[in-house]
Short mmCIF file of C-alpha atoms and ligand atoms in Angstrom, two decimals:
data_model
loop_
_atom_site.label_atom_id
_atom_site.label_comp_id
_atom_site.label_asym_id
_atom_site.label_seq_id
_atom_site.Cartn_x
_atom_site.Cartn_y
_atom_site.Cartn_z
CA MET A 1 -4.90 -1.44 -39.10
CA ASN A 2 -2.51 -4.45 -38.60
CA ILE A 3 -1.74 -3.65 -34.68
CA GLY A 4 0.73 -5.38 -32.73
CA ILE A 5 0.25 -5.23 -28.80
CA THR A 6 2.89 -5.90 -26.26
CA CYS A 7 1.74 -6.15 -22.37
CA TYR A 8 2.38 -7.98 -19.42
CA PRO A 9 0.17 -11.18 -19.51
CA THR A 10 0.03 -11.36 -15.48
CA TYR A 11 -2.68 -10.24 -13.02
CA GLY A 12 -2.75 -6.49 -13.35
CA GLY A 13 -3.99 -3.15 -14.52
CA SER A 14 -1.83 -2.50 -17.52
CA GLY A 15 -2.34 -6.00 -18.86
CA VAL A 16 -6.16 -5.70 -18.75
CA VAL A 17 -6.11 -2.24 -20.26
CA ALA A 18 -3.68 -3.48 -23.21
CA THR A 19 -6.30 -6.56 -23.36
CA GLU A 20 -9.34 -4.99 -23.41
CA LEU A 21 -8.24 -2.36 -26.01
CA GLY A 22 -6.94 -5.13 -28.16
CA LYS A 23 -10.77 -6.87 -28.04
CA THR A 24 -12.27 -3.70 -28.49
CA LEU A 25 -10.10 -2.63 -31.92
CA ALA A 26 -10.62 -6.58 -33.12
CA LYS A 27 -14.05 -5.76 -32.71
CA ARG A 28 -14.19 -2.79 -34.63
CA GLY A 29 -12.11 -4.71 -37.87
CA HIS A 30 -8.77 -4.19 -36.83
CA ASN A 31 -6.17 -6.96 -36.46
CA ILE A 32 -4.33 -7.45 -33.26
CA HIS A 33 -1.26 -9.03 -32.76
CA PHE A 34 -0.56 -9.90 -28.87
CA ILE A 35 3.23 -10.36 -28.45
CA SER A 36 3.79 -11.35 -24.89
CA TYR A 37 5.46 -14.34 -23.04
CA ALA A 38 2.09 -15.86 -22.00
CA ILE A 39 -1.44 -15.75 -22.95
CA PRO A 40 -2.80 -12.12 -21.43
CA MET A 41 -5.20 -13.52 -18.60
CA ARG A 42 -8.36 -11.37 -20.03
CA LEU A 43 -7.85 -12.94 -23.54
CA ASP A 44 -9.57 -15.80 -22.96
CA GLY A 45 -11.63 -17.60 -25.59
CA PHE A 46 -11.50 -17.30 -29.81
CA VAL A 47 -12.01 -13.83 -30.64
CA ASN A 48 -12.31 -12.93 -34.40
CA ASN A 49 -8.96 -11.04 -35.72
CA ILE A 50 -7.01 -11.39 -32.65
CA PHE A 51 -3.74 -13.59 -33.03
CA TYR A 52 -1.18 -14.24 -30.34
CA HIS A 53 2.75 -14.46 -30.83
CA GLU A 54 4.60 -16.48 -27.98
CA VAL A 55 7.91 -14.71 -27.50
CA GLU A 56 10.61 -17.69 -26.81
CA ILE A 57 13.30 -17.30 -24.12
CA SER A 58 16.11 -19.59 -25.10
CA THR A 59 18.22 -20.50 -21.99
CA TYR A 60 21.91 -21.19 -22.02
CA PRO A 61 24.25 -21.98 -19.07
CA LEU A 62 26.12 -18.71 -19.78
CA PHE A 63 22.93 -17.16 -18.80
CA GLU A 64 22.47 -16.44 -15.26
CA PHE A 65 19.10 -14.43 -16.06
CA PRO A 66 16.66 -15.07 -18.95
CA LEU A 67 17.00 -12.28 -21.54
CA TYR A 68 13.40 -11.18 -22.45
CA THR A 69 14.16 -7.84 -24.03
CA PRO A 70 16.12 -9.01 -27.07
CA ALA A 71 13.85 -12.12 -27.38
CA LEU A 72 11.08 -9.55 -27.22
CA ALA A 73 12.36 -7.71 -30.05
CA SER A 74 13.39 -10.19 -32.37
CA LYS A 75 9.39 -11.38 -31.69
CA MET A 76 8.38 -8.24 -32.45
CA ILE A 77 10.53 -7.78 -35.72
CA GLU A 78 9.31 -11.22 -36.98
CA VAL A 79 5.54 -10.30 -36.40
CA ALA A 80 5.70 -7.07 -37.83
CA ASN A 81 7.80 -8.00 -41.08
CA TYR A 82 5.34 -11.18 -41.57
CA GLU A 83 1.95 -9.69 -40.35
CA LYS A 84 2.93 -6.33 -41.54
CA LEU A 85 2.33 -4.14 -39.01
CA ASP A 86 1.30 -0.58 -39.22
CA LEU A 87 2.32 -0.05 -35.72
CA LEU A 88 3.24 -1.89 -32.34
CA HIS A 89 1.82 -0.46 -28.98
CA VAL A 90 3.59 -1.21 -26.14
CA HIS A 91 1.95 -0.99 -22.51
CA TYR A 92 4.38 -0.46 -19.75
CA ALA A 93 7.64 0.94 -20.70
CA VAL A 94 10.06 -1.71 -19.05
CA PRO A 95 11.17 -3.26 -21.00
CA HIS A 96 8.59 -3.17 -23.47
CA ALA A 97 9.71 0.33 -24.99
CA THR A 98 13.17 -0.81 -25.17
CA SER A 99 12.51 -3.93 -27.27
CA ALA A 100 10.18 -1.99 -29.38
CA PHE A 101 13.12 0.56 -29.94
CA ILE A 102 15.55 -1.98 -31.01
CA ALA A 103 12.83 -3.85 -32.98
CA LYS A 104 12.08 -0.26 -34.97
CA GLN A 105 15.94 -0.17 -35.98
CA VAL A 106 15.57 -3.21 -37.92
CA ILE A 107 11.90 -3.50 -39.16
CA PRO A 108 12.19 -2.25 -43.15
CA ASN A 109 9.14 -0.53 -43.09
CA PRO A 110 9.21 3.22 -43.28
CA ASP A 111 5.68 3.95 -42.40
CA PHE A 112 6.01 1.52 -39.30
CA ARG A 113 5.32 3.09 -35.93
CA VAL A 114 5.58 2.18 -32.22
CA ILE A 115 3.73 3.98 -29.44
CA THR A 116 4.16 3.68 -26.04
CA THR A 117 1.29 3.57 -23.09
CA LEU A 118 2.92 4.43 -19.73
CA HIS A 119 0.91 3.06 -17.04
CA GLY A 120 2.59 4.06 -13.66
CA THR A 121 5.11 2.25 -11.79
CA ASP A 122 7.20 1.90 -15.04
CA ILE A 123 7.62 5.62 -14.77
CA THR A 124 7.32 6.15 -10.76
CA LEU A 125 9.21 3.50 -9.22
CA VAL A 126 10.82 1.00 -11.55
CA GLY A 127 12.00 3.04 -14.28
CA LEU A 128 13.57 5.70 -11.81
CA GLU A 129 16.32 3.05 -10.68
CA PRO A 130 19.67 3.81 -11.80
CA SER A 131 20.04 0.59 -13.62
CA PHE A 132 16.97 1.34 -15.64
CA LEU A 133 16.65 5.13 -15.62
CA PRO A 134 18.80 6.01 -19.05
CA VAL A 135 17.49 3.34 -21.19
CA VAL A 136 13.71 3.65 -20.06
CA LYS A 137 14.23 7.62 -21.15
CA LEU A 138 15.48 6.75 -24.41
CA SER A 139 13.19 4.59 -25.09
CA ILE A 140 10.30 7.09 -24.48
CA GLU A 141 11.90 9.46 -26.41
CA LYS A 142 12.69 7.27 -29.28
CA SER A 143 8.65 6.35 -29.31
CA ASP A 144 6.58 7.55 -32.44
CA GLY A 145 3.52 8.23 -30.01
CA VAL A 146 3.57 8.36 -26.02
CA THR A 147 0.57 7.90 -23.79
CA ALA A 148 -0.56 8.36 -20.38
CA VAL A 149 -3.30 7.34 -18.33
CA SER A 150 -3.86 10.43 -16.26
CA ARG A 151 -2.40 13.96 -16.35
CA HIS A 152 -0.27 12.99 -13.20
CA LEU A 153 1.44 10.68 -14.68
CA ARG A 154 2.24 12.60 -17.55
CA GLU A 155 3.89 15.34 -15.41
CA LYS A 156 5.81 13.19 -13.53
CA THR A 157 7.57 11.79 -16.72
CA GLN A 158 8.01 15.03 -17.81
CA THR A 159 9.62 15.91 -14.55
CA ASN A 160 11.33 12.57 -13.48
CA TYR A 161 12.85 12.24 -16.81
CA GLY A 162 12.97 15.68 -18.28
CA ILE A 163 11.09 14.45 -21.25
CA GLU A 164 9.84 17.12 -23.61
CA LYS A 165 7.92 15.83 -26.26
CA ASP A 166 4.29 15.38 -26.21
CA ILE A 167 2.74 13.30 -24.31
CA GLU A 168 -1.11 12.49 -25.06
CA VAL A 169 -3.43 11.64 -21.87
CA ILE A 170 -5.56 8.82 -22.62
CA PRO A 171 -7.29 7.64 -19.51
CA ASN A 172 -8.11 3.97 -18.61
CA PHE A 173 -11.33 2.77 -19.86
CA VAL A 174 -14.15 0.02 -18.24
CA ASP A 175 -16.46 -1.63 -20.55
CA SER A 176 -19.84 -0.22 -18.59
CA ASP A 177 -22.20 -2.20 -20.40
CA ALA A 178 -20.78 -5.63 -19.26
CA TYR A 179 -19.57 -3.82 -15.87
CA LYS A 180 -23.15 -3.19 -15.02
CA ARG A 181 -24.40 -4.02 -11.10
CA LYS A 182 -26.83 -7.20 -10.61
CA THR A 183 -29.31 -6.68 -8.67
CA ASP A 184 -29.26 -10.57 -7.88
CA SER A 185 -25.79 -11.20 -6.91
CA CYS A 186 -25.87 -14.49 -5.22
CA LEU A 187 -22.80 -13.54 -3.23
CA ARG A 188 -24.49 -10.99 -1.35
CA SER A 189 -26.28 -13.17 1.22
CA ASN A 190 -22.85 -15.28 1.64
CA PHE A 191 -21.04 -11.80 2.30
CA SER A 192 -23.94 -10.71 4.36
CA PRO A 193 -26.47 -13.45 6.01
CA ASN A 194 -27.14 -11.16 8.90
CA GLY A 195 -27.12 -8.03 6.87
CA GLU A 196 -23.36 -6.52 7.56
CA ARG A 197 -22.19 -4.23 5.43
CA VAL A 198 -19.97 -5.19 2.52
CA LEU A 199 -16.38 -3.30 2.27
CA ALA A 200 -13.97 -4.50 -0.88
CA HIS A 201 -10.61 -4.08 -2.01
CA ILE A 202 -8.97 -5.77 -5.14
CA SER A 203 -5.22 -5.82 -6.04
CA ASN A 204 -1.97 -7.45 -6.80
CA PHE A 205 -1.26 -7.14 -2.64
CA ARG A 206 2.06 -5.17 -3.34
CA PRO A 207 3.26 -2.82 -0.86
CA VAL A 208 2.31 0.28 -3.05
CA LYS A 209 -1.25 -0.95 -2.40
CA ARG A 210 -1.07 -0.55 1.60
CA VAL A 211 -3.80 -3.53 1.64
CA SER A 212 -2.72 -3.47 5.68
CA ASP A 213 -4.47 0.33 5.86
CA VAL A 214 -7.80 -1.63 4.07
CA ILE A 215 -7.73 -3.92 6.99
CA ARG A 216 -6.79 -1.17 9.84
CA ILE A 217 -9.91 0.82 8.31
CA PHE A 218 -12.05 -2.26 8.47
CA ASP A 219 -10.85 -2.81 11.83
CA ILE A 220 -12.43 0.67 12.94
CA VAL A 221 -15.46 0.25 10.59
CA GLN A 222 -16.44 -3.19 12.20
CA GLN A 223 -16.42 -1.59 15.82
CA LYS A 224 -18.85 0.52 14.76
CA MET A 225 -21.08 -1.80 12.50
CA PRO A 226 -21.68 -5.50 11.73
CA ALA A 227 -19.27 -5.71 8.49
CA THR A 228 -17.33 -8.04 6.13
CA LEU A 229 -14.39 -7.07 4.48
CA VAL A 230 -13.85 -8.88 0.86
CA LEU A 231 -10.38 -8.74 -0.56
CA VAL A 232 -9.46 -10.01 -4.00
CA GLY A 233 -6.12 -10.92 -5.47
CA ASP A 234 -3.01 -11.71 -4.13
CA GLY A 235 0.66 -11.06 -4.30
CA PRO A 236 3.59 -10.57 -1.70
CA ASP A 237 1.75 -8.89 1.25
CA ARG A 238 -1.06 -11.34 1.43
CA THR A 239 0.41 -13.34 3.93
CA SER A 240 1.27 -10.42 6.27
CA CYS A 241 -2.28 -9.12 5.77
CA GLU A 242 -3.69 -12.40 6.95
CA MET A 243 -1.66 -12.09 10.13
CA LEU A 244 -2.72 -8.86 10.82
CA ALA A 245 -6.34 -9.87 10.54
CA ARG A 246 -5.70 -12.63 12.99
CA GLU A 247 -3.70 -10.02 15.34
CA LEU A 248 -6.65 -7.92 14.93
CA LYS A 249 -9.18 -10.80 15.82
CA ILE A 250 -11.15 -10.09 12.63
CA HIS A 251 -9.79 -12.66 10.47
CA ASP A 252 -13.36 -14.38 10.41
CA LYS A 253 -14.90 -11.50 9.13
CA ILE A 254 -12.50 -10.93 6.38
CA ARG A 255 -12.96 -13.44 3.17
CA PHE A 256 -9.50 -13.65 1.36
CA MET A 257 -10.84 -14.63 -2.18
CA GLY A 258 -7.56 -14.48 -4.32
CA LYS A 259 -7.76 -13.93 -7.79
CA GLN A 260 -10.81 -13.81 -9.40
CA SER A 261 -11.31 -13.21 -12.99
CA ASP A 262 -15.54 -12.64 -12.63
CA LEU A 263 -15.98 -9.04 -11.04
CA THR A 264 -19.61 -9.14 -11.52
CA GLU A 265 -20.68 -11.18 -8.75
CA ILE A 266 -18.35 -10.09 -6.28
CA LEU A 267 -18.98 -5.95 -6.71
CA SER A 268 -22.77 -6.34 -7.25
CA ALA A 269 -22.40 -7.62 -3.88
CA VAL A 270 -20.49 -4.87 -2.17
CA ASP A 271 -21.71 -1.23 -0.41
CA LEU A 272 -18.01 0.37 -0.54
CA PHE A 273 -14.51 -0.03 -2.23
CA LEU A 274 -11.54 0.89 -0.74
CA LEU A 275 -7.99 1.89 -2.40
CA PRO A 276 -5.68 3.38 -0.05
CA SER A 277 -2.43 3.24 -2.23
CA GLN A 278 0.98 4.80 -1.90
CA GLN A 279 1.20 5.18 -5.37
CA GLU A 280 -1.36 5.21 -8.09
CA SER A 281 -1.33 6.60 -11.85
CA PHE A 282 -5.00 5.90 -12.26
CA GLY A 283 -6.60 2.98 -10.00
CA LEU A 284 -8.23 0.91 -12.83
CA SER A 285 -9.95 -1.30 -9.93
CA ALA A 286 -11.64 1.96 -8.52
CA LEU A 287 -13.00 2.38 -11.68
CA GLU A 288 -14.36 -1.00 -12.25
CA ALA A 289 -15.91 -0.34 -8.74
CA MET A 290 -17.75 2.81 -9.76
CA SER A 291 -18.77 1.12 -12.83
CA TYR A 292 -20.89 -1.46 -10.54
CA GLU A 293 -22.43 1.47 -8.53
CA VAL A 294 -19.85 1.06 -6.07
CA PRO A 295 -18.45 4.34 -4.06
CA VAL A 296 -14.78 4.75 -3.34
CA ILE A 297 -12.95 5.76 -0.78
CA SER A 298 -9.10 6.16 -1.70
CA SER A 299 -6.00 8.04 -0.86
CA SER A 300 -5.43 11.46 -2.87
CA VAL A 301 -2.26 9.93 -4.18
CA GLY A 302 -1.48 10.13 -8.03
CA GLY A 303 -4.20 10.08 -10.65
CA LEU A 304 -6.52 9.08 -8.06
CA PRO A 305 -8.52 12.43 -7.69
CA GLU A 306 -8.66 12.31 -11.54
CA LEU A 307 -10.85 9.54 -11.13
CA VAL A 308 -12.66 9.94 -7.71
CA LEU A 309 -14.49 12.95 -7.31
CA HIS A 310 -14.37 13.85 -3.35
CA ASN A 311 -17.85 13.94 -1.84
CA GLN A 312 -19.36 13.23 -5.02
CA THR A 313 -18.45 9.73 -6.20
CA GLY A 314 -16.55 8.93 -2.95
CA TYR A 315 -13.84 10.76 -0.62
CA ILE A 316 -10.29 11.06 -0.90
CA ALA A 317 -7.59 11.53 2.16
CA GLU A 318 -4.36 11.67 2.42
CA ILE A 319 -2.01 8.36 2.33
CA GLY A 320 -2.08 6.37 5.60
CA ASP A 321 -4.80 8.66 7.12
CA VAL A 322 -6.39 5.47 8.24
CA GLU A 323 -8.87 7.32 10.95
CA ARG A 324 -10.35 9.39 8.31
CA MET A 325 -10.61 7.06 5.40
CA ALA A 326 -12.82 5.14 8.38
CA LYS A 327 -14.82 8.08 9.38
CA TYR A 328 -16.05 8.77 5.63
CA ALA A 329 -16.75 4.73 5.37
CA ILE A 330 -18.84 5.14 8.44
CA GLU A 331 -20.59 8.29 7.37
CA LEU A 332 -21.37 6.50 3.98
CA LEU A 333 -22.35 2.95 5.33
CA THR A 334 -24.68 4.69 7.72
CA ASN A 335 -26.30 7.21 5.45
CA GLU A 336 -27.91 4.92 2.71
CA ASN A 337 -29.32 7.84 0.70
CA LYS A 338 -25.95 9.47 0.78
CA ARG A 339 -24.31 6.21 -0.39
CA LEU A 340 -26.54 5.26 -3.22
CA MET A 341 -26.27 9.01 -4.43
CA PHE A 342 -22.64 8.33 -4.45
CA ALA A 343 -23.02 5.35 -6.18
CA LYS A 344 -25.26 6.55 -9.18
CA GLU A 345 -22.73 9.43 -9.48
CA GLY A 346 -19.66 7.01 -9.77
CA ARG A 347 -21.44 4.98 -12.39
CA LYS A 348 -22.55 7.95 -14.29
CA ARG A 349 -18.66 9.32 -14.54
CA ALA A 350 -17.83 6.02 -15.64
CA VAL A 351 -20.13 5.64 -18.08
CA GLU A 352 -20.13 8.85 -19.39
CA VAL A 353 -15.96 9.95 -19.17
CA PHE A 354 -14.33 6.62 -18.84
CA SER A 355 -16.59 4.32 -21.71
CA GLU A 356 -14.80 1.89 -23.48
CA GLU A 357 -16.49 3.29 -26.81
CA LYS A 358 -15.46 6.88 -25.79
CA ILE A 359 -11.75 5.98 -24.77
CA VAL A 360 -10.86 3.41 -27.70
CA THR A 361 -12.02 5.95 -30.32
CA GLU A 362 -9.35 8.19 -28.79
CA TYR A 363 -6.88 5.66 -29.01
CA GLU A 364 -7.64 4.83 -32.75
CA ASN A 365 -7.57 8.59 -33.58
CA TYR A 366 -4.39 8.69 -31.76
CA TYR A 367 -2.95 5.93 -33.84
CA LYS A 368 -3.99 7.78 -36.97
CA LYS A 369 -2.23 10.73 -35.88
CA VAL A 370 0.88 9.19 -34.93
CA LEU A 371 0.62 7.28 -38.68
CA SER A 372 0.60 10.61 -40.29
CA LEU A 373 3.58 12.15 -38.50
CA PRO A 374 7.21 11.36 -39.39
CA LYS A 375 9.09 8.79 -37.83
CA VAL A 376 11.01 9.70 -34.70
CA ILE A 377 14.65 8.42 -35.63
O1 LIG B 401 2.52 -0.81 -11.64
C1 LIG B 401 2.15 -1.72 -11.03
O2 LIG B 401 2.21 -2.34 -10.07
C2 LIG B 401 0.88 -2.33 -11.63
C3 LIG B 401 0.50 -1.58 -13.19
C4 LIG B 401 -0.37 -2.36 -13.42
O3 LIG B 401 0.31 -3.18 -14.77
O4 LIG B 401 -1.44 -3.02 -13.37
O5 LIG B 401 -0.37 -0.29 -12.49
C5 LIG B 401 -0.44 0.45 -13.10
O6 LIG B 401 -1.07 0.55 -14.31
C6 LIG B 401 -2.80 0.64 -13.93
C7 LIG B 401 -3.15 0.39 -15.46
O7 LIG B 401 -3.09 1.56 -16.41
C8 LIG B 401 -2.86 1.56 -13.11
O8 LIG B 401 -4.66 1.79 -12.98
C9 LIG B 401 -2.35 1.58 -11.89
O9 LIG B 401 -2.93 2.83 -10.82
C10 LIG B 401 -1.02 1.44 -12.09
N1 LIG B 401 -0.29 1.28 -10.50
C11 LIG B 401 0.50 2.38 -10.14
O10 LIG B 401 0.64 3.23 -10.36
C12 LIG B 401 1.00 1.92 -8.88
#
C-alpha cells in the first residue's frame, strides 16, 4: 500500500507511535509518506520505503498566526495525488483530521481513504474547547476509519462528542526485541553508586503528568531508604519541579536528564517507574518501562488500568494519592522477590499483549477493512 502518515514530529507519545508504525509498515514492504512540519523525532537515519514531505507554512503580514491547517491539507493533496496514496493515517485529531477532511474533498481518487487515530488530549482536553469542538467532531465523523488507543478513550469520544460511528480500539505497542533490559547498563553505577534504589519518570513535563507528585512520592521513599530519582524529558513544569526539589532539600538525589532518545541504558538501570498522571489515555512510557522489566506505579486514570495490572505488573492508586503511591513504592523496593515478579509479569504483558508485531498487524488489517468499506462523504 501507499500510505500517508501525519503526526506531530515533537517529543510525545502520538508522534512516537506514528513513527514506529510507519517504520514497521515500511519494513513490511509498504511505501510510507510522512507529512509533517518537521522530521519526526524517531525518524532518524535512512529507512527504505520511507519518504518525508515537509509542510511549508507561508507567512504574510496580514496573518497574525501561522495557518497550519490549510497548509497541511494542501500538502496532503499534493502527496496523495503524486504518490498515489491509498490512504492517509493521521495521528492526533487536532488539526490533522481536519486537514485530512479538507484534503479528501479535493483528492479525485474515489478509493482514497482517511483514518484518524485518537491519542488522548485531542479528545479529553484540547478537542473539548468550544473553539475546536464542532470542527473536531465533524472531522472525526467524516474520517473513513477511526481508532482509539484504549477502550477508555473510545468511550470518552463517544460520550464527549456524541459520536456514534464505530471506533476501533488498537492499543499502542512497543518493539519488545529492541526495548529489552540490558543486564550491564553503564548507568547503574552512576545512578546507584552506593546501592541506592532507582526510581524513574519520563514525560513531557506538562501539568497533566503531575511531575510534582513524582517528586513528593520520591521524597517519602528517600526518607526510608537510600534512593535516586531519574527524571527524563522536558516541558513547562520542569522549572517548578526543580524548585520543589530544592525546597524539599532532595535536589542532590534527583537527576534531571532532559530529553533523551535512547532509553535502553536508562530504563535498564532503574527499579521502579512512576506515572501519577491527571489524564492518560494510554501511557506509552509505562508500557516502555514494562518492556524493560520495570514495575509501574501509576494513577488509576484513563487507559492506565488497561495497561498496568494492579498487584501484578505494578500498582495503581487514585490521582494525587501521593501517600499511597509512596507506600506501594516502598513495599516493592523492600521486597525484591515481589518486585522481580512484577517486573517479569510486566515484560510478559508487553510482549504478549502489546508487541509491535501483533499491533502493527492489527493496523494493517484495519487498513484493509476500511479500504473495502464505502467512502464516508
Ligand atoms: O496529549 C498529550 O499531552 C500528548 C499525547 C502525545 O502526543 O504524546 O499523549 C497521548 O498519546 C499517547 C500516545 O498514544 C498516550 O500514551 C498518552 O497517554 C496520551 N496522553 C494523554 O492522554 C494525556
